[in-house]
PDB file of C-alpha atoms in Angstrom:
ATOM      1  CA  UNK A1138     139.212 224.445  -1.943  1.00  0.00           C
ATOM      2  CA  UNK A1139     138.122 222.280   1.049  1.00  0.00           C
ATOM      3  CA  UNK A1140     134.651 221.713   2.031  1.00  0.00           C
ATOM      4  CA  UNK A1141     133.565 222.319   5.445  1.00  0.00           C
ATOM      5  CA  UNK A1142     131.082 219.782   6.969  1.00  0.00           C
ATOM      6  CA  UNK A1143     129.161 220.214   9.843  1.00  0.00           C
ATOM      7  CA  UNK A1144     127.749 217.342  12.055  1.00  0.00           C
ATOM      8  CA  UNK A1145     124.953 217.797  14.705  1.00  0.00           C
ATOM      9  CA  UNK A1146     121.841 217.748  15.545  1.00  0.00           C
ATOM     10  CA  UNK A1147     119.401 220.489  14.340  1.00  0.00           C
ATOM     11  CA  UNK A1148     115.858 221.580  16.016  1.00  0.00           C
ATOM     12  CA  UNK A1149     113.980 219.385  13.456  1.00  0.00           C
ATOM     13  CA  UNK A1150     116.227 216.397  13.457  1.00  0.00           C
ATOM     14  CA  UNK A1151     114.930 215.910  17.596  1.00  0.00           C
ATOM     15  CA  UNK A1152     111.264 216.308  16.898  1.00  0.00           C
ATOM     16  CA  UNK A1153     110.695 213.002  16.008  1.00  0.00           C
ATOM     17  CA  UNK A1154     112.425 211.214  18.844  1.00  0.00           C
ATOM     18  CA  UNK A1155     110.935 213.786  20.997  1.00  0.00           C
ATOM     19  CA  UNK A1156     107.220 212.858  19.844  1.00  0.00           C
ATOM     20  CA  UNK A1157     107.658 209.651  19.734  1.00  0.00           C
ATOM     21  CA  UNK A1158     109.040 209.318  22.982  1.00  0.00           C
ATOM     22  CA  UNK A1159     106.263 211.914  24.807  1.00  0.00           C
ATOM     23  CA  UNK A1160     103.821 209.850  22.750  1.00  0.00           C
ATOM     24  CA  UNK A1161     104.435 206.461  24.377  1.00  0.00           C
ATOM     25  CA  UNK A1162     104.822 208.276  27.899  1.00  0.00           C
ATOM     26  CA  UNK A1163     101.247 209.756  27.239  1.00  0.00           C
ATOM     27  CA  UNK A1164      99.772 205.911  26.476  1.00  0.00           C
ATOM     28  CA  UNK A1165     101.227 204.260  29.399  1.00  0.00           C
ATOM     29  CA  UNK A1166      99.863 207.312  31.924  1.00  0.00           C
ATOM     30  CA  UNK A1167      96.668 206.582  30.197  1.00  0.00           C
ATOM     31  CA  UNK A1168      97.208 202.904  30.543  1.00  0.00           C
ATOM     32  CA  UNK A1169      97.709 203.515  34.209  1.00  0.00           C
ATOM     33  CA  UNK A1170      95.365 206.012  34.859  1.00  0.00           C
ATOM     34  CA  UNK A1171      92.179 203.501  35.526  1.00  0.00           C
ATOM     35  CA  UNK A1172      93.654 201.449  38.098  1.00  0.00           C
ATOM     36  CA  UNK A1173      92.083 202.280  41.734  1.00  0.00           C
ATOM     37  CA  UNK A1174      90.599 201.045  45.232  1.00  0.00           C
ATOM     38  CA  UNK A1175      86.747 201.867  46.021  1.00  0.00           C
ATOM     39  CA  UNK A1176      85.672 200.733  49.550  1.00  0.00           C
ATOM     40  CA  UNK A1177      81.569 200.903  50.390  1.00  0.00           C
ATOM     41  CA  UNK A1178      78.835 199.155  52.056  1.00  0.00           C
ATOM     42  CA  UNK A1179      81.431 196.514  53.975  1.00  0.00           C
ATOM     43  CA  UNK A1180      83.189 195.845  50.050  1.00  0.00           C
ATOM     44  CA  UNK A1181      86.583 196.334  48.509  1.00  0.00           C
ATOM     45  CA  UNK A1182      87.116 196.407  45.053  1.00  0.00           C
ATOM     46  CA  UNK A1183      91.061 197.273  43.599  1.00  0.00           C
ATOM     47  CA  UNK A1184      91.829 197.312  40.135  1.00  0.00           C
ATOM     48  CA  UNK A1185      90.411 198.748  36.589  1.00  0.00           C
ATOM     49  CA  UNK A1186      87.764 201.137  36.088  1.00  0.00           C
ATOM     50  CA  UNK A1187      86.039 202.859  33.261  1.00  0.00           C
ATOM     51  CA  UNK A1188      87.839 200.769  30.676  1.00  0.00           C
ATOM     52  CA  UNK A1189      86.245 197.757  28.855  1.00  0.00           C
ATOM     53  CA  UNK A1190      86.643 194.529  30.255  1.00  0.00           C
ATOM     54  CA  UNK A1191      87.962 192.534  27.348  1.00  0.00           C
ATOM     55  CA  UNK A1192      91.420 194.408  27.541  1.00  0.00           C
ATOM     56  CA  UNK A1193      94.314 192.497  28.540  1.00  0.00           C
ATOM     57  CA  UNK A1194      95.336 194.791  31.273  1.00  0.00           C
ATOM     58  CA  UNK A1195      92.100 195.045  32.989  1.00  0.00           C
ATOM     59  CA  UNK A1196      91.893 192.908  36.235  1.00  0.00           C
ATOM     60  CA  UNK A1197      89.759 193.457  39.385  1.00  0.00           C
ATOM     61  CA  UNK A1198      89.629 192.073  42.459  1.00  0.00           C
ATOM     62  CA  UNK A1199      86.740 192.312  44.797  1.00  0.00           C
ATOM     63  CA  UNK A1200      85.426 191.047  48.400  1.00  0.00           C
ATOM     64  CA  UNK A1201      84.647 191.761  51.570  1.00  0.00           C
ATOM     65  CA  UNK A1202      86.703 193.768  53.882  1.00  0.00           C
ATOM     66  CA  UNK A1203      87.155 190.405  56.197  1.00  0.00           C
ATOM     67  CA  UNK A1204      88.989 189.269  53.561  1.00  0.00           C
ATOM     68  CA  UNK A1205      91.419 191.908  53.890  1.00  0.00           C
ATOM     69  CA  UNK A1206      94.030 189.831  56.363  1.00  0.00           C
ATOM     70  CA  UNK A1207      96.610 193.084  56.306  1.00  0.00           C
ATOM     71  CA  UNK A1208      97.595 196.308  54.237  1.00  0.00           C
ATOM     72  CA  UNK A1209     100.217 198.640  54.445  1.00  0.00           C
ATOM     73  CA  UNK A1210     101.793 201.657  52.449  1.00  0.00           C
ATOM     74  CA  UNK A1211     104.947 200.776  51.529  1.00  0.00           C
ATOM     75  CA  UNK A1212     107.726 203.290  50.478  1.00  0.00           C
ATOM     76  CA  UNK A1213     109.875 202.802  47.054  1.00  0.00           C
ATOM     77  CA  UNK A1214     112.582 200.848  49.199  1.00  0.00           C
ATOM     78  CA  UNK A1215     110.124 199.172  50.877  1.00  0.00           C
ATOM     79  CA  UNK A1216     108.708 197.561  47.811  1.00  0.00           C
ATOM     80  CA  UNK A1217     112.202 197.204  45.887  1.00  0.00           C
ATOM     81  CA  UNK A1218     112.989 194.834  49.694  1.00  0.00           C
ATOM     82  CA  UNK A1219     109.549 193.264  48.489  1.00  0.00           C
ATOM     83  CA  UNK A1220     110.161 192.399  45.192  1.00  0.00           C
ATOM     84  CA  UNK A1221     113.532 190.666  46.132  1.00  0.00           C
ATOM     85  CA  UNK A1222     111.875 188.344  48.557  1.00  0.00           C
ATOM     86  CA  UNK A1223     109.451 187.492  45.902  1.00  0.00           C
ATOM     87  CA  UNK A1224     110.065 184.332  43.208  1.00  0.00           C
ATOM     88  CA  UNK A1225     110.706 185.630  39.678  1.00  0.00           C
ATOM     89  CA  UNK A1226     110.425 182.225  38.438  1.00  0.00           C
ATOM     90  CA  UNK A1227     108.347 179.093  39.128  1.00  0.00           C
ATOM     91  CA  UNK A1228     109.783 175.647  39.531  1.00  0.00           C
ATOM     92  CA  UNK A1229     110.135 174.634  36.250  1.00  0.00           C
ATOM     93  CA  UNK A1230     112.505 178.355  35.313  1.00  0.00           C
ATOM     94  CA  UNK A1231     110.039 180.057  33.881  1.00  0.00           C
ATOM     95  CA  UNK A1232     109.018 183.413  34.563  1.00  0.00           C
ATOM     96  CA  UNK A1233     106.305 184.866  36.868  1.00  0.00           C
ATOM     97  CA  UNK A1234     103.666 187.074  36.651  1.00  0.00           C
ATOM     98  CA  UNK A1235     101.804 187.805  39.625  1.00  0.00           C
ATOM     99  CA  UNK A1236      98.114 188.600  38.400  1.00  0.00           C
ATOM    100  CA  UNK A1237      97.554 191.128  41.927  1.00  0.00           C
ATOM    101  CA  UNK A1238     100.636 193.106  41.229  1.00  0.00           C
ATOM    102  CA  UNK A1239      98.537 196.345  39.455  1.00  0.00           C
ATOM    103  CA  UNK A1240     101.533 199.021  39.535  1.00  0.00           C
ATOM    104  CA  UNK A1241     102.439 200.262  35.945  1.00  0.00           C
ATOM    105  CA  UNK A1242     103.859 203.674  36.540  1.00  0.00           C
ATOM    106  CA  UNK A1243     106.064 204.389  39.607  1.00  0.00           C
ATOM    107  CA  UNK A1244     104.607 206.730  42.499  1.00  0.00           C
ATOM    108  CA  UNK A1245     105.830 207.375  46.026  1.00  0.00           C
ATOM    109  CA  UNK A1246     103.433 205.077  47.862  1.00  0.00           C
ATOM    110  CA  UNK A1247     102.213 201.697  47.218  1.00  0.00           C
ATOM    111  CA  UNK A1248      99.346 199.742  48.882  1.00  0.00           C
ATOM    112  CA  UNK A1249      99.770 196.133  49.580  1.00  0.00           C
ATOM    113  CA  UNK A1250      96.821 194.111  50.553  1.00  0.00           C
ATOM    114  CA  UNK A1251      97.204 190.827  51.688  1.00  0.00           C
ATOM    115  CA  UNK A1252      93.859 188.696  51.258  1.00  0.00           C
ATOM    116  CA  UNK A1253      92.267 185.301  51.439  1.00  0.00           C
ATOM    117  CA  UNK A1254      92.343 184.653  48.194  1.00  0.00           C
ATOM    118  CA  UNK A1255      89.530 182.018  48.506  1.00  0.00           C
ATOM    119  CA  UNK A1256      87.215 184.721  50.341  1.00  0.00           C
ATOM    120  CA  UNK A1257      87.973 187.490  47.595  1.00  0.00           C
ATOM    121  CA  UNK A1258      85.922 187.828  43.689  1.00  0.00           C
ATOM    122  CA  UNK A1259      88.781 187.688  40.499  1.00  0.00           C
ATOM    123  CA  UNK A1260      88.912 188.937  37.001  1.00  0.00           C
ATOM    124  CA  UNK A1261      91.713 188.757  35.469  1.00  0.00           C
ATOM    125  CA  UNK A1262      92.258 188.937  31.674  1.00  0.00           C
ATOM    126  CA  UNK A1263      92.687 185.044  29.546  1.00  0.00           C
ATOM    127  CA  UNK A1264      95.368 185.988  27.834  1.00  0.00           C
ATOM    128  CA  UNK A1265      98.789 188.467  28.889  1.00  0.00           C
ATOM    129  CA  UNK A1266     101.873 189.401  26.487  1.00  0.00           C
ATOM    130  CA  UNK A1267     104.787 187.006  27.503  1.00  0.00           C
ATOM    131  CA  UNK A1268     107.385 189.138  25.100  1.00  0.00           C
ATOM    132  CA  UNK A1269     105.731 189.715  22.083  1.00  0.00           C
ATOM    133  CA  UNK A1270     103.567 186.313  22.089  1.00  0.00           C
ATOM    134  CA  UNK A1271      99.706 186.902  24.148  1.00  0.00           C
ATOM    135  CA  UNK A1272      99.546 183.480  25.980  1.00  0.00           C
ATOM    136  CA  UNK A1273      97.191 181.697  27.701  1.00  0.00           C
ATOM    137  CA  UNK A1274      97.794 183.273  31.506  1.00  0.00           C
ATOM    138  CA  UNK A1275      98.169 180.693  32.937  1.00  0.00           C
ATOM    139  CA  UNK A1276     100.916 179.334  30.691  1.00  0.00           C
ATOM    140  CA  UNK A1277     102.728 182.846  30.651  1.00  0.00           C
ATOM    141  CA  UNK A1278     103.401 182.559  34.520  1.00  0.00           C
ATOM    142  CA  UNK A1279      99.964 184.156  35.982  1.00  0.00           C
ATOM    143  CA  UNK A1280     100.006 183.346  39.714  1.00  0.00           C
ATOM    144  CA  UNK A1281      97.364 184.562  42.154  1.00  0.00           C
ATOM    145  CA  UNK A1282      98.850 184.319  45.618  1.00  0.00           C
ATOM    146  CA  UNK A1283      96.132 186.906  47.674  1.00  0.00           C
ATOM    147  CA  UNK A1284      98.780 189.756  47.526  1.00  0.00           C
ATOM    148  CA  UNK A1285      97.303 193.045  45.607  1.00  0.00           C
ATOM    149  CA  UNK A1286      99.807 195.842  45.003  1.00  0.00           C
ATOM    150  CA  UNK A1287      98.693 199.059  43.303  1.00  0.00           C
ATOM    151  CA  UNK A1288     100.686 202.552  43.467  1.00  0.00           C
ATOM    152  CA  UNK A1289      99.192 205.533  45.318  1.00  0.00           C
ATOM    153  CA  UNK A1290      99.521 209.540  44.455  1.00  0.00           C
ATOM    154  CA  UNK A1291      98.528 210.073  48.151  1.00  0.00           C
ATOM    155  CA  UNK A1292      99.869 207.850  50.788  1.00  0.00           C
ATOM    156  CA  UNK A1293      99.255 209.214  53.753  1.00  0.00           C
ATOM    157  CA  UNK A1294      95.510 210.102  53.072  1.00  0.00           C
ATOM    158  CA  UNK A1295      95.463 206.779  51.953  1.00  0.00           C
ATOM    159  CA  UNK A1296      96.983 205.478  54.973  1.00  0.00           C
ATOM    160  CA  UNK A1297      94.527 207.347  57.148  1.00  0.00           C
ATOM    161  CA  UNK A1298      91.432 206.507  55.435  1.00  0.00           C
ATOM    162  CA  UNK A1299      92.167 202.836  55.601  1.00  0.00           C
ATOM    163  CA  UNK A1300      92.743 202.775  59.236  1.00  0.00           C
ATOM    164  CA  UNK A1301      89.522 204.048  59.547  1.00  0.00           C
ATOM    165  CA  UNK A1302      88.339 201.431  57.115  1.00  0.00           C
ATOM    166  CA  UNK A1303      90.093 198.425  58.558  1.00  0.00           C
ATOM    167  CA  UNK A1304      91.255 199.056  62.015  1.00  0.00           C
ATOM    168  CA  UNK A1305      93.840 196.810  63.295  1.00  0.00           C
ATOM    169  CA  UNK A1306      94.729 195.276  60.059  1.00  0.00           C
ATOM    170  CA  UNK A1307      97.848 197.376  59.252  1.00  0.00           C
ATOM    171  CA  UNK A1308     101.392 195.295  58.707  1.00  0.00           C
ATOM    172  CA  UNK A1309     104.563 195.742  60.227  1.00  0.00           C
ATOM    173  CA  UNK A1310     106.074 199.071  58.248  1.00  0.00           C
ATOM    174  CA  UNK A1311     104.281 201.925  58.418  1.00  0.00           C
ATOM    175  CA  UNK A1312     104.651 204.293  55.760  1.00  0.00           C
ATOM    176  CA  UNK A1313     106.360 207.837  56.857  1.00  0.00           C
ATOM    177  CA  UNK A1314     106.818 210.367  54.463  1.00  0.00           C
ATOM    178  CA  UNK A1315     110.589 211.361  53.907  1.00  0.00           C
ATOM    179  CA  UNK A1316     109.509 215.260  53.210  1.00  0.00           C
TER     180      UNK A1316
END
């Protein structure tokens, strides 16, 4: 007599990879979720809120809205154009990380605010993974060049509210909404 065997998947061979994987898409939406803009009394601030400020991935950056030189709303081409006329690596090879770029998960807007970095507060965190080693920022590739990027769930409103906010400031693309 031969004996039959079967191969495949059952219900309760997926239910690990499936919680494991809805798991770690659960931490970085949470990981993502405190990252924001506030704008009051003449003042921006971008970047965490409502988490503790001895995490590695908290980082603010705060000023006056003078110190806002331009902004824009930049579509997901417009940013992937972005990103290849930024350096991924310094002079000496190694790899950048630009300290104002706050976008984790992927959304269908992102703001870009270009300001005088001299004019505008910083906090950013002592220490960032570089692989699986936390350096020293500045020794993992942390550069501060003035440019703040941080997705957006609503572009246009967005959009509207800052020309309101800082009239005459917007950059070259405008954001239009492909829907």
């Amino acid at each position: 007599m031969a004996a039959s065997v079967v191969i495949g998947y059952s219900a309760q061979g997926l239910t690990i990879p499936i919680a494991t994987f809805s798991g770690l898409f659960s931490l970085l939406v949470l990981i993502d979720l405190p990252n924001g803009i506030k704008i009051a009394g003449g003042r921006f601030t971008v970047g965490a809120f409502g988490v503790p400020p001895r995490t590695r991935l908290w980082r603010r950056i705060s000023g006056p809205l003078d110190a806002v030189l331009e902004w824009d709303v930049l579509t997901p081409a417009q940013v992937r154009e972005l990103n290849r006329q930024r350096p991924a690596k310094s002079r000496s090879g190694g790899q950048l990380q630009y300290l104002g770029d706050l976008r984790m998960l992927g959304r269908r807007g992102v703001l870009r605010l270009v300001t005088d970095r001299d004019c505008v507060e910083t906090r950013f965190p002592e220490n960032v993974l570089r692989g699986y080693l936390l350096l020293p920022t500045a020794v993992a590739g942390g550069v501060w060049d003035g440019v703040i990027l941080i997705c957006t769930r609503r572009p246009a409103a967005l959009a509207a509210a800052l020309d309101q906010g800082l009239p005459g400031r917007r950059g070259a693309s405008e954001y239009r909404a492909s829907r």
